[in-house]
Tab-separated table of C-alpha atoms in Angstrom:
chain	number	residue	atom	x	y	z
A	261	MET	CA	85.486	81.556	99.745
A	262	ALA	CA	82.316	79.889	100.959
A	263	THR	CA	81.980	76.111	100.717
A	264	VAL	CA	78.695	74.271	100.304
A	265	ARG	CA	78.326	70.497	100.778
A	266	GLN	CA	74.966	68.769	100.508
A	267	SER	CA	73.696	65.310	99.548
A	268	VAL	CA	70.399	63.700	98.693
A	269	ASP	CA	69.341	60.097	98.060
A	270	VAL	CA	67.015	59.658	95.101
A	271	ASN	CA	64.993	56.574	94.311
A	272	VAL	CA	66.148	56.113	90.721
A	273	PRO	CA	69.085	54.220	89.169
A	274	VAL	CA	72.399	56.072	89.019
A	275	SER	CA	72.250	56.373	85.212
A	276	GLN	CA	68.831	58.054	85.374
A	277	ALA	CA	69.965	60.553	88.035
A	278	TYR	CA	73.159	61.321	86.114
A	279	ASN	CA	71.365	61.610	82.769
A	280	GLN	CA	68.919	64.149	84.179
A	281	TRP	CA	71.692	66.166	85.820
A	282	THR	CA	73.396	66.563	82.420
A	283	GLN	CA	70.273	68.326	81.141
A	284	PHE	CA	71.540	71.682	82.380
A	285	GLU	CA	68.811	73.724	80.704
A	286	SER	CA	66.247	72.017	82.975
A	287	PHE	CA	67.914	73.422	86.135
A	288	PRO	CA	65.405	76.309	86.514
A	289	GLU	CA	62.693	73.677	87.068
A	290	PHE	CA	64.227	72.697	90.418
A	291	MET	CA	66.890	75.274	91.318
A	292	GLY	CA	65.723	78.360	93.154
A	293	GLY	CA	67.141	81.598	91.831
A	294	VAL	CA	68.184	80.098	88.479
A	295	GLU	CA	66.306	81.963	85.773
A	296	SER	CA	67.928	80.180	82.820
A	297	VAL	CA	70.853	78.049	81.721
A	298	VAL	CA	71.842	78.058	78.067
A	299	GLN	CA	74.157	75.274	76.955
A	300	ARG	CA	76.333	76.741	74.224
A	301	ASP	CA	78.201	73.511	73.462
A	302	ASP	CA	79.178	70.300	75.259
A	303	THR	CA	81.103	72.140	77.978
A	304	HIS	CA	80.090	75.830	78.029
A	305	LEU	CA	77.043	77.135	79.901
A	306	HIS	CA	75.609	80.633	80.272
A	307	TRP	CA	73.666	81.233	83.498
A	308	THR	CA	71.160	83.898	84.481
A	309	THR	CA	70.291	83.980	88.182
A	310	LYS	CA	68.190	86.226	90.361
A	311	VAL	CA	68.824	86.183	94.095
A	312	ALA	CA	67.579	88.776	96.582
A	313	GLY	CA	66.376	90.907	93.672
A	314	GLN	CA	69.806	90.978	92.028
A	315	THR	CA	70.165	89.500	88.523
A	316	ARG	CA	73.538	88.067	87.518
A	317	GLU	CA	74.809	86.513	84.329
A	318	PHE	CA	77.951	84.415	84.134
A	319	ASP	CA	79.569	81.582	82.216
A	320	THR	CA	80.881	78.225	83.378
A	321	VAL	CA	82.829	75.438	81.758
A	322	VAL	CA	82.394	71.740	82.509
A	323	THR	CA	85.939	70.604	83.255
A	324	GLU	CA	85.207	66.954	83.928
A	325	GLN	CA	82.329	64.669	83.113
A	326	GLN	CA	82.427	60.930	83.759
A	327	PRO	CA	79.118	59.163	83.000
A	328	ASP	CA	77.316	57.925	86.121
A	329	GLN	CA	80.134	59.251	88.328
A	330	ARG	CA	80.784	63.003	88.303
A	331	VAL	CA	80.382	66.412	86.734
A	332	ALA	CA	82.818	69.213	87.672
A	333	TRP	CA	82.853	72.856	86.637
A	334	ASN	CA	84.573	76.217	87.028
A	335	SER	CA	83.303	79.709	86.366
A	336	VAL	CA	85.024	81.589	83.574
A	337	ASP	CA	83.641	85.035	84.374
A	338	GLY	CA	81.356	86.764	86.828
A	339	VAL	CA	80.784	84.987	90.139
A	340	GLU	CA	83.838	82.950	91.135
A	341	HIS	CA	82.900	79.361	91.849
A	342	ALA	CA	83.918	75.797	91.156
A	343	GLY	CA	82.489	72.487	92.187
A	344	VAL	CA	81.663	68.868	91.608
A	345	VAL	CA	78.562	66.698	91.692
A	346	THR	CA	79.149	62.987	92.263
A	347	PHE	CA	76.737	60.099	91.815
A	348	GLU	CA	76.979	57.042	94.040
A	349	SER	CA	74.898	53.940	93.387
A	350	LEU	CA	73.391	52.678	96.650
A	351	GLY	CA	71.563	49.849	94.904
A	352	PRO	CA	69.759	49.156	91.639
A	353	GLU	CA	67.115	51.842	92.300
A	354	THR	CA	68.828	54.290	94.676
A	355	THR	CA	71.480	56.936	94.068
A	356	ARG	CA	73.229	59.371	96.390
A	357	ILE	CA	73.980	62.717	94.786
A	358	ASN	CA	76.737	64.712	96.486
A	359	VAL	CA	77.189	68.395	95.677
A	360	GLU	CA	80.261	70.330	96.742
A	361	PHE	CA	81.255	73.752	95.531
A	362	GLN	CA	83.130	76.827	96.570
A	363	TRP	CA	82.111	80.328	95.644
A	364	ASP	CA	83.144	83.845	96.447
A	365	PRO	CA	80.200	85.887	97.761
A	366	ASP	CA	80.489	89.317	96.180
A	367	SER	CA	77.837	91.656	97.547
A	368	ALA	CA	77.083	92.428	101.198
A	369	VAL	CA	73.798	90.498	100.896
A	370	GLU	CA	75.633	87.424	99.550
A	371	LYS	CA	78.266	87.603	102.273
A	372	ILE	CA	75.669	87.896	105.038
A	373	GLY	CA	73.545	85.126	103.497
A	374	SER	CA	76.539	82.830	103.205
A	375	PHE	CA	77.622	83.573	106.768
A	376	PHE	CA	74.192	82.517	108.031
A	377	GLY	CA	74.065	79.414	105.810
A	378	ALA	CA	71.521	80.616	103.236
A	379	ASP	CA	73.571	79.027	100.436
A	380	ASP	CA	73.530	75.631	102.214
A	381	LEU	CA	69.772	75.901	102.748
A	382	GLN	CA	69.217	76.810	99.098
A	383	VAL	CA	71.247	73.847	97.825
A	384	ARG	CA	69.468	71.500	100.244
A	385	SER	CA	66.128	72.805	98.953
A	386	ASP	CA	67.260	72.481	95.324
A	387	LEU	CA	68.353	68.870	95.859
A	388	LYS	CA	65.003	68.062	97.465
A	389	LYS	CA	63.258	69.586	94.423
A	390	PHE	CA	65.540	67.578	92.101
A	391	LYS	CA	64.571	64.415	94.005
A	392	GLU	CA	60.870	65.202	93.556
A	393	PHE	CA	61.432	66.152	89.909
A	394	ILE	CA	63.283	62.969	88.869
A	395	GLU	CA	61.228	60.558	90.983
A	396	SER	CA	57.873	61.938	89.825
A	397	ARG	CA	58.788	61.803	86.124
A	398	GLY	CA	59.693	58.126	85.992
A	399	THR	CA	62.366	58.922	83.397
A	400	GLU	CA	64.932	61.563	82.600
A	401	THR	CA	64.171	64.388	80.136
A	402	GLY	CA	67.278	63.517	78.110
A	403	ALA	CA	70.845	62.337	78.446
A	404	TRP	CA	74.340	63.198	77.397
A	405	ARG	CA	76.716	60.302	77.957
A	406	GLY	CA	79.791	62.114	76.702
A	407	GLN	CA	82.982	62.252	78.687
A	408	VAL	CA	84.969	65.412	79.411
A	409	ASP	CA	88.563	65.196	80.596
A	410	SER	CA	89.914	68.259	82.358
A	411	THR	CA	93.518	67.339	81.657
A	412	PRO	CA	94.669	69.870	79.064
A	413	GLN	CA	96.309	68.411	75.976
A	414	SER	CA	99.040	70.210	74.086
A	415	GLY	CA	97.626	73.521	72.884
A	416	GLU	CA	94.239	73.040	74.546
A	417	VAL	CA	92.870	75.203	77.322
A	418	PHE	CA	90.339	72.890	79.006
A	419	GLY	CA	90.997	69.443	77.539
A	420	SER	CA	88.833	67.564	75.085
A	421	GLY	CA	85.597	65.732	75.474
A	422	THR	CA	85.275	62.166	74.294
A	423	ASN	CA	81.864	60.593	74.090
A	424	ALA	CA	80.950	57.007	74.934
A	425	ALA	CA	81.785	55.906	71.386
A	426	GLY	CA	85.264	57.395	71.671
A	427	THR	CA	84.706	60.129	69.081
A	428	GLU	CA	85.058	63.809	69.735
A	429	SER	CA	82.098	65.059	71.763
A	430	GLY	CA	81.383	67.810	69.274
A	431	ASP	CA	80.331	65.117	66.798
A	432	GLU	CA	77.132	64.485	68.772
A	433	GLY	CA	76.216	68.035	69.752
A	434	ALA	CA	75.323	69.426	73.138
A	435	GLY	CA	73.753	67.374	75.870
A	436	ILE	CA	70.293	68.870	75.535
């Protein structure tokens, strides 16, 4: 398993940085190699990526989401990976975004790229693009303030989401 850890400081309040990050379908605007992200519901995402000429499709599930604090995920098929993004307020107008994930490079190209740090460089570049994206806009493109708890309840596979009002997250729809 390869591990990637990168951080970036953005000059926006923590809520603005977090709100934008929850707009998963906007990821292709600042993430290299991400062709599309389709949010199927509050916690399920379908990804299409193209790296080194190879197109991949896979699904992920958001396992934890705490407004202004963290978003965690796991893959459910395809590329094996899991990670967390945390948001740390450094002041009223500055936020540190920390990204950490582990993934299992599959092809020879992925393994070689990971060995030489291409995945770290890509994430660093993506975070720099996110910084430019959110700072240049002046506001986020949307927000989903729902909460997802990864602790499975009786009979549940991934736990239930509860939004800021305390109702089931499905009552408000997806975070797009």
